[in-house]
PDB file of C-alpha atoms in Angstrom:
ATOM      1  CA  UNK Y   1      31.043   3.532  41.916  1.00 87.00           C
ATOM      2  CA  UNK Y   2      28.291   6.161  41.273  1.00 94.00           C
ATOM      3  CA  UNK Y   3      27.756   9.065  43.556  1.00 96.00           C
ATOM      4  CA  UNK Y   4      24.943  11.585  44.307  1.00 97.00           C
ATOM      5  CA  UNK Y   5      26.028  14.480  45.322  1.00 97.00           C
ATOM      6  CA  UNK Y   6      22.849  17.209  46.666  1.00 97.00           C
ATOM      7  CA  UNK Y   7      22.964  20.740  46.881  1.00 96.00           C
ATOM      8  CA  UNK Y   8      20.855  23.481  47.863  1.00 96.00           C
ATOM      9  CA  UNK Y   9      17.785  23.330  50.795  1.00 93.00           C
ATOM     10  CA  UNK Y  10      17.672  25.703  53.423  1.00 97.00           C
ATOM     11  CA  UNK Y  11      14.892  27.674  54.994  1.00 97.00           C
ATOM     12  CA  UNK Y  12      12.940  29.845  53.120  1.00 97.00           C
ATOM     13  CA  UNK Y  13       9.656  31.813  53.781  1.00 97.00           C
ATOM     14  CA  UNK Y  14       6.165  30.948  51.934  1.00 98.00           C
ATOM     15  CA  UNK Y  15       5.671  31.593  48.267  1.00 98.00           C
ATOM     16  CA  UNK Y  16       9.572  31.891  48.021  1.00 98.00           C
ATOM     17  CA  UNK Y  17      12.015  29.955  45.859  1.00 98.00           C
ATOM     18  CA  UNK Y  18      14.625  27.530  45.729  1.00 98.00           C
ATOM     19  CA  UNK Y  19      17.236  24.842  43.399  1.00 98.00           C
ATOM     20  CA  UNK Y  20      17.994  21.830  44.489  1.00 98.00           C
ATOM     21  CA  UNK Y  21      21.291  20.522  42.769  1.00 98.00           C
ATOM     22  CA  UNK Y  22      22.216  16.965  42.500  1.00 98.00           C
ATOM     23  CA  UNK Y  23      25.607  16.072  41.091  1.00 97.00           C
ATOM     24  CA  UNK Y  24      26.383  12.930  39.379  1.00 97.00           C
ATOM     25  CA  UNK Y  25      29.707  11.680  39.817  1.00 97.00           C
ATOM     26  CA  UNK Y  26      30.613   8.590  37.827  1.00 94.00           C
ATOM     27  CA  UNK Y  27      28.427   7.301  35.220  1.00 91.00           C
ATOM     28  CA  UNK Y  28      25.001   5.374  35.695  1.00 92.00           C
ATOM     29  CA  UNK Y  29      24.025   2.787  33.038  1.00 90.00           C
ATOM     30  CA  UNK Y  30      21.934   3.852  30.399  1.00 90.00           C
ATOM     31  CA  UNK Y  31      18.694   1.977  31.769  1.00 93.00           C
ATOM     32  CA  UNK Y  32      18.895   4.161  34.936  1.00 95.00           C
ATOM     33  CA  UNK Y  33      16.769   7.420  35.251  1.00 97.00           C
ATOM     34  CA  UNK Y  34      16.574   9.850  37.991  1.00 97.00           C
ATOM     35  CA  UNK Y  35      14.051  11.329  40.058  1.00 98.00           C
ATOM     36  CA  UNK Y  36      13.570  13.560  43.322  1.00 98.00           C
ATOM     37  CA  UNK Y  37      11.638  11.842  46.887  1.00 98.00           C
ATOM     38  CA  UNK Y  38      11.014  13.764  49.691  1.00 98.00           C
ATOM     39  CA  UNK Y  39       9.855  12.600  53.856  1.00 97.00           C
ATOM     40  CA  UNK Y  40       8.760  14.033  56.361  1.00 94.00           C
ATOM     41  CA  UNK Y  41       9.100  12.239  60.382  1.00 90.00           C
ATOM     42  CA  UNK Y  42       6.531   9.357  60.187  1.00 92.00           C
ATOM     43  CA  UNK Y  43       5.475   9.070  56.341  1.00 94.00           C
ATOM     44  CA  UNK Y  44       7.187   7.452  53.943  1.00 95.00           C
ATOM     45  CA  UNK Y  45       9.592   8.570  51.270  1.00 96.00           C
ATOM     46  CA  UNK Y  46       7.825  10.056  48.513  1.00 97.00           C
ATOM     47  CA  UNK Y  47       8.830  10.161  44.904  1.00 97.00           C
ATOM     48  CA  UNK Y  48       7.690  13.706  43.384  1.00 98.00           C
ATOM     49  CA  UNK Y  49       9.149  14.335  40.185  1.00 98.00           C
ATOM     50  CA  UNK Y  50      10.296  11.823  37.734  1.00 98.00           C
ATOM     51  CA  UNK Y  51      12.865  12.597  34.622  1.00 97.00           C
ATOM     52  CA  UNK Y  52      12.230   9.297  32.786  1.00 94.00           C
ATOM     53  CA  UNK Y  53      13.395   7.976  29.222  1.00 91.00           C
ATOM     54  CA  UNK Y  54      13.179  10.118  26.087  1.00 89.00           C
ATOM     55  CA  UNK Y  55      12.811  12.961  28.172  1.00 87.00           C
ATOM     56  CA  UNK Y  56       9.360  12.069  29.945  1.00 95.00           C
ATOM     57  CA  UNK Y  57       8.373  13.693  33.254  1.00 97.00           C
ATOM     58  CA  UNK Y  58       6.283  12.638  35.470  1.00 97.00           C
ATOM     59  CA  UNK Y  59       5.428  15.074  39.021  1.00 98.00           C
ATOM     60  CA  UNK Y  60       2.652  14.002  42.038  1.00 97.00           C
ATOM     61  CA  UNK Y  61      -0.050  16.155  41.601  1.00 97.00           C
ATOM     62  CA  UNK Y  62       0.796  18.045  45.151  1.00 97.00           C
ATOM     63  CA  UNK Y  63       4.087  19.880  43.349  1.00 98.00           C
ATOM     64  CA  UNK Y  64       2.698  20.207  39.639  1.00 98.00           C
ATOM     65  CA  UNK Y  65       3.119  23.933  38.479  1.00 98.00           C
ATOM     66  CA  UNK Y  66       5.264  24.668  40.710  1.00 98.00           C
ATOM     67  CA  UNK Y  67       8.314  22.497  40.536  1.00 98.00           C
ATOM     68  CA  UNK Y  68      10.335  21.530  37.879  1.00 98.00           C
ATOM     69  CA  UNK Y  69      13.304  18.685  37.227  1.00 98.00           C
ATOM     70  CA  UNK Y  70      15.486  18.834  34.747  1.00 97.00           C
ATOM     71  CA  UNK Y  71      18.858  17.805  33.885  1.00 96.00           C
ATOM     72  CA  UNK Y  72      22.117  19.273  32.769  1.00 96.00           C
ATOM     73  CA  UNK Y  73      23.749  16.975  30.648  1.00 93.00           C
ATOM     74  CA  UNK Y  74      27.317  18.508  29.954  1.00 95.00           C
ATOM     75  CA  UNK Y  75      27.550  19.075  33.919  1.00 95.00           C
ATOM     76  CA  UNK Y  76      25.350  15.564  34.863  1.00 95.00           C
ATOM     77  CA  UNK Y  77      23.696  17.930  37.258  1.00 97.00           C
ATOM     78  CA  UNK Y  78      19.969  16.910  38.305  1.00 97.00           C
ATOM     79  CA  UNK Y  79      17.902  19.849  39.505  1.00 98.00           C
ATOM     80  CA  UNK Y  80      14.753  20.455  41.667  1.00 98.00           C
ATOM     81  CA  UNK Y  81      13.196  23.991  40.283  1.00 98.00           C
ATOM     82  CA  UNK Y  82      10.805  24.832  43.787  1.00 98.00           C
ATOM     83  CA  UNK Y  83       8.764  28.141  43.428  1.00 98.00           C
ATOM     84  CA  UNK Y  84       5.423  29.004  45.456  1.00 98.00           C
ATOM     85  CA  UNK Y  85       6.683  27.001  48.252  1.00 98.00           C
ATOM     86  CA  UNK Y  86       4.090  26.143  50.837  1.00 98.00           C
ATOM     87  CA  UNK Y  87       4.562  24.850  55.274  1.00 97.00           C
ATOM     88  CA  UNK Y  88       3.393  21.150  53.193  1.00 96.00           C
ATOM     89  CA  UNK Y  89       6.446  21.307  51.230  1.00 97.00           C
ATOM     90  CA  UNK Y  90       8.537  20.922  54.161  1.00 97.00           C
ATOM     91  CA  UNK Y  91      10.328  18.136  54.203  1.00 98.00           C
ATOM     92  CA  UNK Y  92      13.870  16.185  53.875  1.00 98.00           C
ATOM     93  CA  UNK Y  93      14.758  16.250  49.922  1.00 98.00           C
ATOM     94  CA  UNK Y  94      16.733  13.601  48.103  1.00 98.00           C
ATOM     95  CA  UNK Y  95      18.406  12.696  44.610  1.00 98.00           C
ATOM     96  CA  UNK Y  96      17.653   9.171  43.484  1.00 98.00           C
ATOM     97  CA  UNK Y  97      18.671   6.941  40.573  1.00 97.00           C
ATOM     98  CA  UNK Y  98      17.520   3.900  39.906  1.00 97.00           C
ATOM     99  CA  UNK Y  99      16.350   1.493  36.871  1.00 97.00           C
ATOM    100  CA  UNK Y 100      13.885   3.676  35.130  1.00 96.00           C
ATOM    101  CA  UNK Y 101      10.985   0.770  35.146  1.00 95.00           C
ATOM    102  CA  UNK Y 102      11.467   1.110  38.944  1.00 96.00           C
ATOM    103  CA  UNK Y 103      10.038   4.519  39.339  1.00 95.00           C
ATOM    104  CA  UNK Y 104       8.554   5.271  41.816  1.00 95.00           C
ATOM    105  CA  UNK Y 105      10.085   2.300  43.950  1.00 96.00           C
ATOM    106  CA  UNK Y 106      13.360   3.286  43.250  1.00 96.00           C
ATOM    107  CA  UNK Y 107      15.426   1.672  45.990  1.00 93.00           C
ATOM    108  CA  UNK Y 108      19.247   1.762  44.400  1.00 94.00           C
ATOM    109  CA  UNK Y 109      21.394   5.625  44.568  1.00 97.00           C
ATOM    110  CA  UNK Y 110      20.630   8.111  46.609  1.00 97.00           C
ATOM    111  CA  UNK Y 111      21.603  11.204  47.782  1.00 97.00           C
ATOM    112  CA  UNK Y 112      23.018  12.491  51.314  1.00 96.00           C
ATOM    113  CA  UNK Y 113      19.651  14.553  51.239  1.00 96.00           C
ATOM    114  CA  UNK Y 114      18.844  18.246  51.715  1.00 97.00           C
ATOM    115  CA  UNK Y 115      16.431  19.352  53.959  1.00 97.00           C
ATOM    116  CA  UNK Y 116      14.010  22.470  52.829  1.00 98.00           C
ATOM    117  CA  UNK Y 117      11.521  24.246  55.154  1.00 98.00           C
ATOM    118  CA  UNK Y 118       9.291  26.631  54.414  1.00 98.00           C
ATOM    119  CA  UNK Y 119       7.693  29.157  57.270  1.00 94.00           C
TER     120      UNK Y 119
END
């Protein structure tokens, strides 16, 4: 039984910074990859940045240069780099993991989610 575990959100003010942490406990099949969403009341979820096979990433163009996933292996700690954080980023944050073919309609772990807000 695989876990997601998120860390990090919080308010912060515009142009600032923040991590989001997501903890793997237990071990997901080698087919899986992972992958941050975010929603905000009345839209759907929305995948944003994609760690895929062989190391490929893949970010919707709204976040591009200014966040950044990547992936600790020895911890199995997914991370959500934010920097020049804008009122649009606002939103409730999760982890996902899913099979990587899925992305973005990954549908199968996720995380207890984090919610950032930027003002």
């Amino acid at each position: 039984h695989v876990q997601l575990v998120e860390s990090g959100g919080g308010t912060v003010n515009i142009g600032g910074s923040l991590r989001l942490s997501c903890e793997v406990l237990g071990n997901l099949y080698n087919t899986y990859c992972m992958a941050w969403f975010r929603q905000t009341p009345g839209h759907e979820r929305e995948g944003i940045a994609h760690l895929g096979r062989a190391g490929l990433i893949t970010y919707v163009d709204s976040v591009k240069g200014r966040f950044t996933i990547s992936h600790d292996v020895a911890k199995n700690i997914l991370y959500l780099d934010m920097k020049n954080l804008k009122p649009d980023d606002t939103a409730m944050y999760y982890c996902a993991a899913d099979r990587c073919t899925y992305w973005p309609n990954y549908n199968r772990l996720w995380g207890q989610r984090t919610q950032v807000t930027v003002s």
